[in-house]
Short mmCIF file of C-alpha atoms in Angstrom, two decimals:
data_model
loop_
_atom_site.label_atom_id
_atom_site.label_comp_id
_atom_site.label_asym_id
_atom_site.label_seq_id
_atom_site.Cartn_x
_atom_site.Cartn_y
_atom_site.Cartn_z
CA UNK A 1 0.02 -0.07 -0.02
CA UNK A 2 1.14 3.57 -0.76
CA UNK A 3 2.14 5.32 2.36
CA UNK A 4 0.70 8.69 3.25
CA UNK A 5 3.10 11.60 2.43
CA UNK A 6 3.67 12.19 6.16
CA UNK A 7 4.65 8.65 6.76
CA UNK A 8 6.66 8.53 3.55
CA UNK A 9 8.80 11.49 4.65
CA UNK A 10 9.33 9.94 8.14
CA UNK A 11 10.38 6.61 6.59
CA UNK A 12 12.65 7.83 3.89
CA UNK A 13 14.93 10.32 5.52
CA UNK A 14 17.97 11.40 3.41
CA UNK A 15 16.29 10.86 0.00
CA UNK A 16 15.23 13.04 -2.84
CA UNK A 17 11.69 14.21 -3.95
CA UNK A 18 10.95 15.59 -7.41
CA UNK A 19 8.45 18.46 -7.75
CA UNK A 20 6.70 18.72 -11.07
CA UNK A 21 4.60 21.72 -12.09
CA UNK A 22 4.34 25.18 -10.63
CA UNK A 23 4.43 25.55 -6.79
CA UNK A 24 1.46 27.68 -5.52
CA UNK A 25 1.02 28.40 -1.84
CA UNK A 26 4.70 28.19 -0.79
CA UNK A 27 7.82 29.37 -2.44
CA UNK A 28 10.58 26.94 -3.59
CA UNK A 29 12.64 27.99 -0.62
CA UNK A 30 9.85 27.38 1.95
CA UNK A 31 9.22 23.92 0.50
CA UNK A 32 13.02 23.15 0.75
CA UNK A 33 13.16 24.29 4.29
CA UNK A 34 10.18 22.04 5.24
CA UNK A 35 11.71 19.03 3.61
CA UNK A 36 15.03 19.76 5.23
CA UNK A 37 13.46 18.82 8.51
CA UNK A 38 13.38 15.27 7.21
CA UNK A 39 16.87 15.51 5.57
CA UNK A 40 15.17 15.18 2.16
CA UNK A 41 16.27 17.12 -0.93
CA UNK A 42 13.83 18.88 -3.19
CA UNK A 43 14.94 18.53 -6.87
CA UNK A 44 13.58 19.38 -10.17
CA UNK A 45 15.15 16.60 -12.38
CA UNK A 46 14.57 12.92 -12.24
CA UNK A 47 17.58 10.61 -11.32
CA UNK A 48 18.07 7.30 -9.58
CA UNK A 49 18.17 8.91 -6.14
CA UNK A 50 14.69 10.31 -6.45
CA UNK A 51 12.16 8.29 -4.19
CA UNK A 52 8.81 10.05 -4.89
CA UNK A 53 7.11 12.79 -6.86
CA UNK A 54 4.99 15.82 -5.79
CA UNK A 55 2.82 16.91 -8.80
CA UNK A 56 0.72 19.84 -9.57
CA UNK A 57 -2.57 19.01 -11.11
CA UNK A 58 -1.56 20.81 -14.37
CA UNK A 59 1.83 19.75 -15.99
CA UNK A 60 3.39 20.86 -19.23
CA UNK A 61 4.13 18.16 -21.99
CA UNK A 62 7.82 17.74 -20.72
CA UNK A 63 6.75 17.27 -17.11
CA UNK A 64 4.06 14.79 -18.19
CA UNK A 65 6.78 12.65 -19.97
CA UNK A 66 8.74 12.70 -16.69
CA UNK A 67 5.71 11.72 -14.78
CA UNK A 68 5.21 8.76 -16.95
CA UNK A 69 8.80 7.66 -16.62
CA UNK A 70 8.51 7.86 -12.87
CA UNK A 71 5.29 5.83 -13.01
CA UNK A 72 7.08 3.15 -15.01
CA UNK A 73 9.74 3.21 -12.24
CA UNK A 74 6.97 2.53 -9.69
CA UNK A 75 7.71 5.77 -7.87
CA UNK A 76 4.93 6.98 -5.58
CA UNK A 77 3.31 10.22 -6.72
CA UNK A 78 1.64 12.68 -4.31
CA UNK A 79 -0.53 15.67 -5.16
CA UNK A 80 0.75 19.13 -4.63
CA UNK A 81 -2.22 19.91 -2.45
CA UNK A 82 -1.40 17.03 0.01
CA UNK A 83 2.11 18.50 0.41
CA UNK A 84 0.81 21.98 0.97
CA UNK A 85 -1.63 20.73 3.53
CA UNK A 86 1.16 18.82 5.38
CA UNK A 87 3.32 21.98 5.29
CA UNK A 88 0.52 24.14 6.38
CA UNK A 89 -0.09 21.84 9.41
CA UNK A 90 3.51 22.26 10.50
CA UNK A 91 3.39 26.00 10.65
CA UNK A 92 3.91 27.64 13.99
CA UNK A 93 1.60 30.54 13.82
CA UNK A 94 3.47 32.82 16.29
CA UNK A 95 6.66 32.15 14.60
CA UNK A 96 5.35 32.92 11.13
CA UNK A 97 3.72 36.11 12.34
CA UNK A 98 6.88 37.29 13.99
CA UNK A 99 8.93 36.65 10.94
CA UNK A 100 6.36 38.44 8.73
CA UNK A 101 6.19 41.58 10.90
CA UNK A 102 10.10 41.80 10.80
CA UNK A 103 10.40 41.20 7.08
CA UNK A 104 7.05 42.75 5.94
CA UNK A 105 7.12 40.10 3.04
CA UNK A 106 3.72 41.02 1.54
CA UNK A 107 4.11 38.29 -1.07
CA UNK A 108 4.23 35.73 1.57
CA UNK A 109 1.46 37.31 3.45
CA UNK A 110 -0.71 37.00 0.31
CA UNK A 111 0.35 33.33 -0.32
CA UNK A 112 -0.58 32.38 3.22
CA UNK A 113 -3.99 34.22 3.06
CA UNK A 114 -4.84 32.25 -0.11
CA UNK A 115 -3.83 29.00 1.73
CA UNK A 116 -7.10 27.31 2.71
CA UNK A 117 -5.18 24.89 4.93
CA UNK A 118 -3.98 27.30 7.68
CA UNK A 119 -6.02 27.91 10.84
CA UNK A 120 -8.65 30.59 11.04
CA UNK A 121 -6.68 32.20 13.95
CA UNK A 122 -3.66 32.72 11.64
CA UNK A 123 -5.76 33.77 8.71
CA UNK A 124 -7.34 36.56 10.77
CA UNK A 125 -3.90 37.75 12.01
CA UNK A 126 -2.71 37.83 8.52
CA UNK A 127 -5.66 39.98 7.47
CA UNK A 128 -4.39 42.55 10.06
CA UNK A 129 -0.94 42.84 8.35
CA UNK A 130 -1.96 42.66 4.76
CA UNK A 131 -1.31 45.85 2.92
CA UNK A 132 -4.12 46.86 0.70
CA UNK A 133 -3.65 48.93 -2.43
CA UNK A 134 -3.87 52.64 -1.93
CA UNK A 135 -6.81 53.21 -4.34
CA UNK A 136 -10.03 51.42 -3.02
CA UNK A 137 -11.67 52.17 -6.40
CA UNK A 138 -8.95 50.44 -8.35
CA UNK A 139 -9.49 46.69 -9.11
CA UNK A 140 -6.39 45.12 -7.64
CA UNK A 141 -5.97 41.36 -8.30
CA UNK A 142 -4.28 40.64 -4.98
CA UNK A 143 -6.99 42.72 -3.10
CA UNK A 144 -9.72 40.78 -4.88
CA UNK A 145 -7.92 37.47 -3.93
CA UNK A 146 -7.92 38.52 -0.35
CA UNK A 147 -11.70 39.34 -0.36
CA UNK A 148 -12.37 35.95 -2.10
CA UNK A 149 -10.24 34.03 0.35
CA UNK A 150 -12.09 35.71 3.27
CA UNK A 151 -15.57 34.92 1.86
CA UNK A 152 -14.65 31.40 0.92
CA UNK A 153 -13.40 30.63 4.46
CA UNK A 154 -16.06 32.36 6.56
CA UNK A 155 -19.27 32.95 4.46
CA UNK A 156 -22.05 30.47 4.79
CA UNK A 157 -23.06 30.02 1.14
CA UNK A 158 -24.65 27.38 -0.94
CA UNK A 159 -22.85 25.67 -3.90
CA UNK A 160 -25.04 27.50 -6.40
CA UNK A 161 -23.91 30.84 -4.84
CA UNK A 162 -20.21 30.62 -5.76
CA UNK A 163 -20.46 33.87 -7.69
CA UNK A 164 -20.97 35.64 -4.41
CA UNK A 165 -17.25 35.11 -3.73
CA UNK A 166 -16.45 37.55 -6.70
CA UNK A 167 -18.32 40.50 -5.24
CA UNK A 168 -16.94 42.74 -2.39
CA UNK A 169 -20.63 43.57 -1.69
CA UNK A 170 -20.90 40.05 -0.12
CA UNK A 171 -18.50 41.35 2.56
CA UNK A 172 -21.56 43.22 3.96
CA UNK A 173 -23.44 39.93 4.23
CA UNK A 174 -20.42 38.29 6.01
CA UNK A 175 -20.26 41.11 8.52
CA UNK A 176 -23.90 40.70 9.28
CA UNK A 177 -23.58 36.92 9.74
CA UNK A 178 -20.45 36.42 11.63
CA UNK A 179 -20.34 36.10 15.50
CA UNK A 180 -16.61 36.16 15.60
CA UNK A 181 -15.38 39.37 17.27
CA UNK A 182 -11.83 38.74 16.07
CA UNK A 183 -12.97 38.53 12.52
CA UNK A 184 -15.06 41.73 12.84
CA UNK A 185 -11.98 43.54 14.17
CA UNK A 186 -9.75 42.18 11.36
CA UNK A 187 -12.46 43.27 8.64
CA UNK A 188 -11.82 46.85 9.72
CA UNK A 189 -8.45 46.57 8.00
CA UNK A 190 -10.35 46.25 4.70
CA UNK A 191 -10.93 49.18 2.50
CA UNK A 192 -13.81 51.16 3.78
CA UNK A 193 -16.07 49.71 1.09
CA UNK A 194 -19.42 51.44 0.25
CA UNK A 195 -22.49 49.32 0.01
CA UNK A 196 -26.02 50.23 -1.28
CA UNK A 197 -28.85 49.42 1.11
CA UNK A 198 -32.53 49.10 0.61
CA UNK A 199 -34.08 52.45 0.09
CA UNK A 200 -31.03 53.49 -1.99
CA UNK A 201 -28.90 54.64 0.93
CA UNK A 202 -25.26 53.94 1.28
CA UNK A 203 -23.50 52.44 4.17
CA UNK A 204 -19.69 52.08 4.66
CA UNK A 205 -18.01 48.90 5.77
CA UNK A 206 -17.07 50.54 9.18
CA UNK A 207 -20.74 51.40 9.71
CA UNK A 208 -21.77 47.70 9.02
CA UNK A 209 -19.21 46.46 11.44
CA UNK A 210 -20.57 48.95 14.02
CA UNK A 211 -24.14 47.41 13.75
CA UNK A 212 -22.98 43.87 14.50
CA UNK A 213 -23.89 42.85 18.23
CA UNK A 214 -20.77 40.63 18.55
CA UNK A 215 -18.19 43.49 18.34
CA UNK A 216 -15.84 43.51 21.36
CA UNK A 217 -14.59 46.40 23.38
CA UNK A 218 -11.31 46.78 21.29
CA UNK A 219 -13.29 46.98 18.21
CA UNK A 220 -15.75 49.52 19.66
CA UNK A 221 -12.82 51.77 20.61
CA UNK A 222 -11.28 51.43 17.19
CA UNK A 223 -14.53 52.40 15.61
CA UNK A 224 -14.80 55.41 17.92
CA UNK A 225 -11.24 56.56 17.05
CA UNK A 226 -12.26 57.04 13.36
CA UNK A 227 -14.17 60.09 14.63
CA UNK A 228 -16.89 59.55 12.10
CA UNK A 229 -20.34 60.57 13.16
CA UNK A 230 -21.94 58.06 10.78
CA UNK A 231 -20.01 55.24 12.62
CA UNK A 232 -21.09 56.61 16.01
CA UNK A 233 -24.63 56.68 14.69
CA UNK A 234 -24.68 52.85 14.02
CA UNK A 235 -22.80 52.19 17.24
CA UNK A 236 -25.58 54.29 19.14
CA UNK A 237 -28.23 51.92 17.80
CA UNK A 238 -26.31 48.81 18.71
CA UNK A 239 -27.76 47.05 21.90
CA UNK A 240 -24.45 45.41 22.76
CA UNK A 241 -22.62 48.76 23.43
CA UNK A 242 -21.98 49.38 27.16
CA UNK A 243 -24.09 52.07 28.81
CA UNK A 244 -20.98 54.00 29.77
CA UNK A 245 -20.25 54.58 25.99
CA UNK A 246 -23.85 55.43 25.27
CA UNK A 247 -23.46 58.16 27.94
CA UNK A 248 -20.62 59.59 25.98
CA UNK A 249 -22.55 59.72 22.77
CA UNK A 250 -25.58 61.57 24.25
CA UNK A 251 -23.08 64.27 25.18
CA UNK A 252 -22.50 64.88 21.52
CA UNK A 253 -25.91 66.50 21.03
CA UNK A 254 -26.23 65.33 17.49
CA UNK A 255 -29.73 64.73 16.29
CA UNK A 256 -28.96 61.66 14.19
CA UNK A 257 -27.04 60.10 17.00
CA UNK A 258 -29.91 60.95 19.33
CA UNK A 259 -32.37 59.25 17.08
CA UNK A 260 -30.12 56.16 17.03
CA UNK A 261 -30.00 56.17 20.87
CA UNK A 262 -33.78 56.40 21.12
CA UNK A 263 -34.03 53.07 19.51
CA UNK A 264 -31.49 51.35 21.71
CA UNK A 265 -32.84 49.31 24.65
CA UNK A 266 -29.59 49.69 26.53
CA UNK A 267 -30.30 53.30 27.50
CA UNK A 268 -31.21 53.94 31.07
CA UNK A 269 -33.91 56.23 32.57
CA UNK A 270 -31.37 59.13 32.70
CA UNK A 271 -30.69 59.01 29.01
CA UNK A 272 -34.36 58.45 28.24
CA UNK A 273 -35.26 61.58 30.22
CA UNK A 274 -32.50 63.49 28.52
CA UNK A 275 -33.67 62.46 25.05
CA UNK A 276 -37.27 63.59 25.97
CA UNK A 277 -35.79 67.09 25.97
CA UNK A 278 -34.50 66.81 22.35
CA UNK A 279 -36.31 67.17 19.07
CA UNK A 280 -39.82 65.80 18.12
CA UNK A 281 -38.35 63.14 15.91
CA UNK A 282 -36.31 61.92 18.77
CA UNK A 283 -39.28 61.82 21.15
CA UNK A 284 -41.33 59.93 18.54
CA UNK A 285 -38.73 57.19 18.26
CA UNK A 286 -38.38 57.03 22.08
CA UNK A 287 -42.13 56.43 22.41
CA UNK A 288 -42.30 53.94 19.51
CA UNK A 289 -39.28 51.71 20.37
CA UNK A 290 -38.29 51.93 24.03
CA UNK A 291 -39.65 49.55 26.72
CA UNK A 292 -42.19 51.64 28.73
CA UNK A 293 -43.17 51.32 32.24
CA UNK A 294 -45.21 53.53 34.35
CA UNK A 295 -42.12 55.58 35.66
CA UNK A 296 -41.31 56.34 32.02
CA UNK A 297 -44.92 57.31 31.38
CA UNK A 298 -44.47 59.81 34.14
CA UNK A 299 -41.37 61.19 32.52
CA UNK A 300 -43.17 61.54 29.18
CA UNK A 301 -46.05 63.37 30.77
CA UNK A 302 -43.73 65.73 32.69
CA UNK A 303 -42.01 66.45 29.41
CA UNK A 304 -45.46 67.73 28.06
CA UNK A 305 -45.19 65.75 24.91
CA UNK A 306 -47.66 66.88 22.22
CA UNK A 307 -50.65 64.60 21.78
CA UNK A 308 -49.80 63.72 18.11
CA UNK A 309 -46.51 62.32 19.42
CA UNK A 310 -48.04 60.75 22.59
CA UNK A 311 -50.33 58.58 20.51
CA UNK A 312 -47.21 56.86 18.98
CA UNK A 313 -47.24 54.88 22.23
CA UNK A 314 -49.98 52.84 20.77
CA UNK A 315 -47.55 51.30 18.23
CA UNK A 316 -44.95 50.33 20.83
CA UNK A 317 -44.53 46.55 21.30
CA UNK A 318 -42.65 46.99 24.57
CA UNK A 319 -45.32 48.37 26.81
CA UNK A 320 -45.84 46.65 30.10
CA UNK A 321 -49.33 45.55 31.25
CA UNK A 322 -49.74 48.49 33.72
CA UNK A 323 -48.96 50.96 30.87
CA UNK A 324 -51.47 49.28 28.40
CA UNK A 325 -54.23 49.42 31.05
CA UNK A 326 -53.50 53.11 31.67
CA UNK A 327 -53.55 53.85 27.94
CA UNK A 328 -56.76 52.03 27.37
CA UNK A 329 -58.36 54.04 30.15
CA UNK A 330 -57.48 57.28 28.60
CA UNK A 331 -60.22 57.06 25.88
CA UNK A 332 -58.15 58.94 23.27
CA UNK A 333 -59.43 57.89 19.91
CA UNK A 334 -56.28 58.10 17.87
CA UNK A 335 -54.50 56.16 20.70
CA UNK A 336 -57.10 53.47 20.85
CA UNK A 337 -56.97 53.14 17.12
CA UNK A 338 -53.23 52.67 17.23
CA UNK A 339 -53.44 50.29 20.08
CA UNK A 340 -55.86 48.17 18.05
CA UNK A 341 -53.10 47.39 15.58
CA UNK A 342 -50.45 46.51 18.24
CA UNK A 343 -49.81 42.81 18.18
CA UNK A 344 -48.26 42.84 21.65
CA UNK A 345 -51.61 43.43 23.27
CA UNK A 346 -53.49 40.48 24.79
CA UNK A 347 -56.50 39.07 23.19
CA UNK A 348 -58.62 40.32 26.11
CA UNK A 349 -57.31 43.90 25.78
CA UNK A 350 -58.03 43.67 22.03
CA UNK A 351 -61.57 42.42 22.78
CA UNK A 352 -62.07 45.41 25.10
CA UNK A 353 -61.23 47.72 22.15
CA UNK A 354 -63.62 45.91 19.92
CA UNK A 355 -66.31 46.16 22.41
CA UNK A 356 -66.36 49.92 22.25
CA UNK A 357 -68.29 49.58 18.96
CA UNK A 358 -66.34 52.05 17.00
CA UNK A 359 -65.76 51.22 13.27
CA UNK A 360 -62.22 52.69 13.01
CA UNK A 361 -61.13 50.48 15.84
CA UNK A 362 -62.66 47.52 14.01
CA UNK A 363 -60.85 48.48 10.91
CA UNK A 364 -57.54 48.39 12.81
CA UNK A 365 -58.31 45.12 14.53
CA UNK A 366 -58.85 43.50 11.24
CA UNK A 367 -55.11 43.89 10.42
CA UNK A 368 -53.80 42.73 13.89
CA UNK A 369 -52.60 39.11 13.86
CA UNK A 370 -53.10 38.89 17.54
CA UNK A 371 -56.86 39.70 17.25
CA UNK A 372 -58.68 36.45 18.18
CA UNK A 373 -59.67 34.36 15.23
CA UNK A 374 -63.28 34.36 16.30
CA UNK A 375 -63.21 38.19 16.52
CA UNK A 376 -61.83 38.41 12.93
CA UNK A 377 -64.64 36.28 11.69
CA UNK A 378 -67.17 38.45 13.51
CA UNK A 379 -65.65 41.54 11.81
CA UNK A 380 -65.72 39.76 8.46
CA UNK A 381 -69.42 38.77 8.70
CA UNK A 382 -70.34 42.12 10.20
CA UNK A 383 -68.82 44.20 7.38
CA UNK A 384 -69.46 41.93 4.39
CA UNK A 385 -69.51 44.81 1.91
CA UNK A 386 -66.77 46.99 3.23
CA UNK A 387 -63.80 47.00 0.91
CA UNK A 388 -61.34 48.51 3.51
CA UNK A 389 -62.36 45.79 6.01
CA UNK A 390 -61.80 43.09 3.42
CA UNK A 391 -58.38 44.51 2.32
CA UNK A 392 -57.24 44.51 6.01
CA UNK A 393 -58.44 40.94 6.59
CA UNK A 394 -56.68 39.90 3.40
CA UNK A 395 -53.40 40.93 4.86
CA UNK A 396 -53.98 39.24 8.18
CA UNK A 397 -52.15 35.83 8.52
CA UNK A 398 -54.53 34.95 11.48
CA UNK A 399 -57.65 35.14 9.33
CA UNK A 400 -59.07 31.72 8.88
CA UNK A 401 -58.42 30.11 5.52
CA UNK A 402 -62.00 29.99 4.61
CA UNK A 403 -62.27 33.77 4.90
CA UNK A 404 -59.16 34.21 2.78
CA UNK A 405 -60.66 31.92 0.09
CA UNK A 406 -63.85 33.97 0.13
CA UNK A 407 -61.86 37.13 -0.30
CA UNK A 408 -59.97 35.48 -3.15
CA UNK A 409 -63.12 34.65 -5.05
CA UNK A 410 -64.03 38.38 -5.07
CA UNK A 411 -61.30 38.90 -7.73
CA UNK A 412 -60.48 42.43 -6.63
CA UNK A 413 -56.87 43.62 -7.30
CA UNK A 414 -56.72 45.68 -4.03
CA UNK A 415 -57.60 42.49 -2.05
CA UNK A 416 -55.44 40.15 -4.07
CA UNK A 417 -52.37 42.44 -3.52
CA UNK A 418 -52.74 41.78 0.19
CA UNK A 419 -53.56 38.03 -0.26
CA UNK A 420 -50.26 37.66 -2.21
CA UNK A 421 -48.22 38.74 0.64
CA UNK A 422 -50.15 36.62 3.24
CA UNK A 423 -48.28 33.44 4.26
CA UNK A 424 -51.54 31.86 5.36
CA UNK A 425 -53.02 31.86 1.88
CA UNK A 426 -53.01 28.27 0.63
CA UNK A 427 -50.28 27.60 -2.01
CA UNK A 428 -52.64 26.58 -4.70
CA UNK A 429 -54.22 30.05 -4.64
CA UNK A 430 -50.75 31.75 -4.47
CA UNK A 431 -49.76 29.87 -7.63
CA UNK A 432 -52.85 31.32 -9.29
CA UNK A 433 -51.98 34.80 -8.24
CA UNK A 434 -48.50 34.52 -9.73
CA UNK A 435 -50.04 34.93 -13.10
CA UNK A 436 -50.63 38.54 -12.43
CA UNK A 437 -47.26 40.16 -12.89
CA UNK A 438 -48.37 43.12 -10.87
CA UNK A 439 -48.27 40.90 -7.78
CA UNK A 440 -44.66 39.85 -8.23
CA UNK A 441 -43.36 42.09 -5.41
CA UNK A 442 -45.97 40.98 -2.93
CA UNK A 443 -45.42 37.25 -3.73
CA UNK A 444 -41.53 37.50 -3.37
CA UNK A 445 -42.18 38.81 0.20
CA UNK A 446 -44.39 35.74 1.01
CA UNK A 447 -42.46 33.03 2.76
CA UNK A 448 -44.95 30.32 1.98
CA UNK A 449 -44.49 31.13 -1.74
CA UNK A 450 -40.77 31.62 -1.76
CA UNK A 451 -40.26 28.40 0.22
CA UNK A 452 -42.26 26.45 -2.35
CA UNK A 453 -40.07 27.88 -5.13
CA UNK A 454 -36.88 26.91 -3.24
CA UNK A 455 -38.20 23.39 -2.73
CA UNK A 456 -39.07 22.99 -6.41
CA UNK A 457 -35.54 24.04 -7.36
CA UNK A 458 -34.06 21.62 -4.84
CA UNK A 459 -32.15 24.44 -2.99
#
């Protein structure tokens, strides 16, 4: 039986190995040094002292002839990849890094980065010392190779998504997916790429890193040192940022940063109270997104918030039960209408809104997935000719299937548009709706429909 390359080297100390084809991940000298540990000489010509071959998967005609001769001599042949893996496993990470820092051998740094056999730990350290080209807009081959090597190593992608590796835009996806704080820190060494977001807004790489909840203290401080208010904005909205740092951000008195802080659940009552003194847009975000208890209600009322901002509380999904009870008792029409759409309310609270017998509340309840199923049926049967009620029910995933089927039979575009995005609509009806090209966007947002397409494609 042919020995593994590792065992062969241990058993045949003092021999020669012939390399055929171009070396890739390691230089000729690096390969020689490695084989020197076994007292084995690396050669490029075949003679009687050659004991084995290491071959690249692509050989020129002359090298192929030599390979055939070696085969006739029954010399064992090993793939270059096997040799490179063995050499990679022998690397002392700390020693290599020390050598690279002293020599600044960027060619070797690049070769190691493109080596899929080295450890993730060494790879990340190499990203920190790789020197990028000066012009981030210029398409540099080595820079592109580093991006591809990073994505190939760390990105969760399917076999049919190989083309993602050729786009620096995919770095944004990697930053969003990774939970490795060391990788996030290393990615800050990349060019500050610009990515297009939904809504046609741009975000830079540093801003994307600032949104990841797994960044560590060192990365946070590095981001702050950029002195970029857009980066601070994204940090301000990140729930993993320590309160002590959020307290520094509020001292900046920047409206965008204040708005980001208003959405961050890590702020304490002191910051909450301070933000209540800022602009109306900040107040609205506070009331819409912050956890609210009765002590915060008292702060809001002391701040004399305008009623059109106060009613935003009805949309807030983080109201405690005492606050909900208090708001229901206020009998403010706009507030009750807003509460009727809030899925965090209990079924009994929603029923109490319904029992007030006001149509506008019923209209809102028709959209709320937390509205009891029997209450949705009652609304449906009560307003059989009201198009607005029908449209709202068509969008509600909690509406019973027979109601959705009845609405489908009405053949109204306004209703079908809502049905097309409703994951509770039976698949056979969704497949009928796909004939209408106007419903394409609604259907692509429907998980039931997209999952069926994915299953059909075998993905």
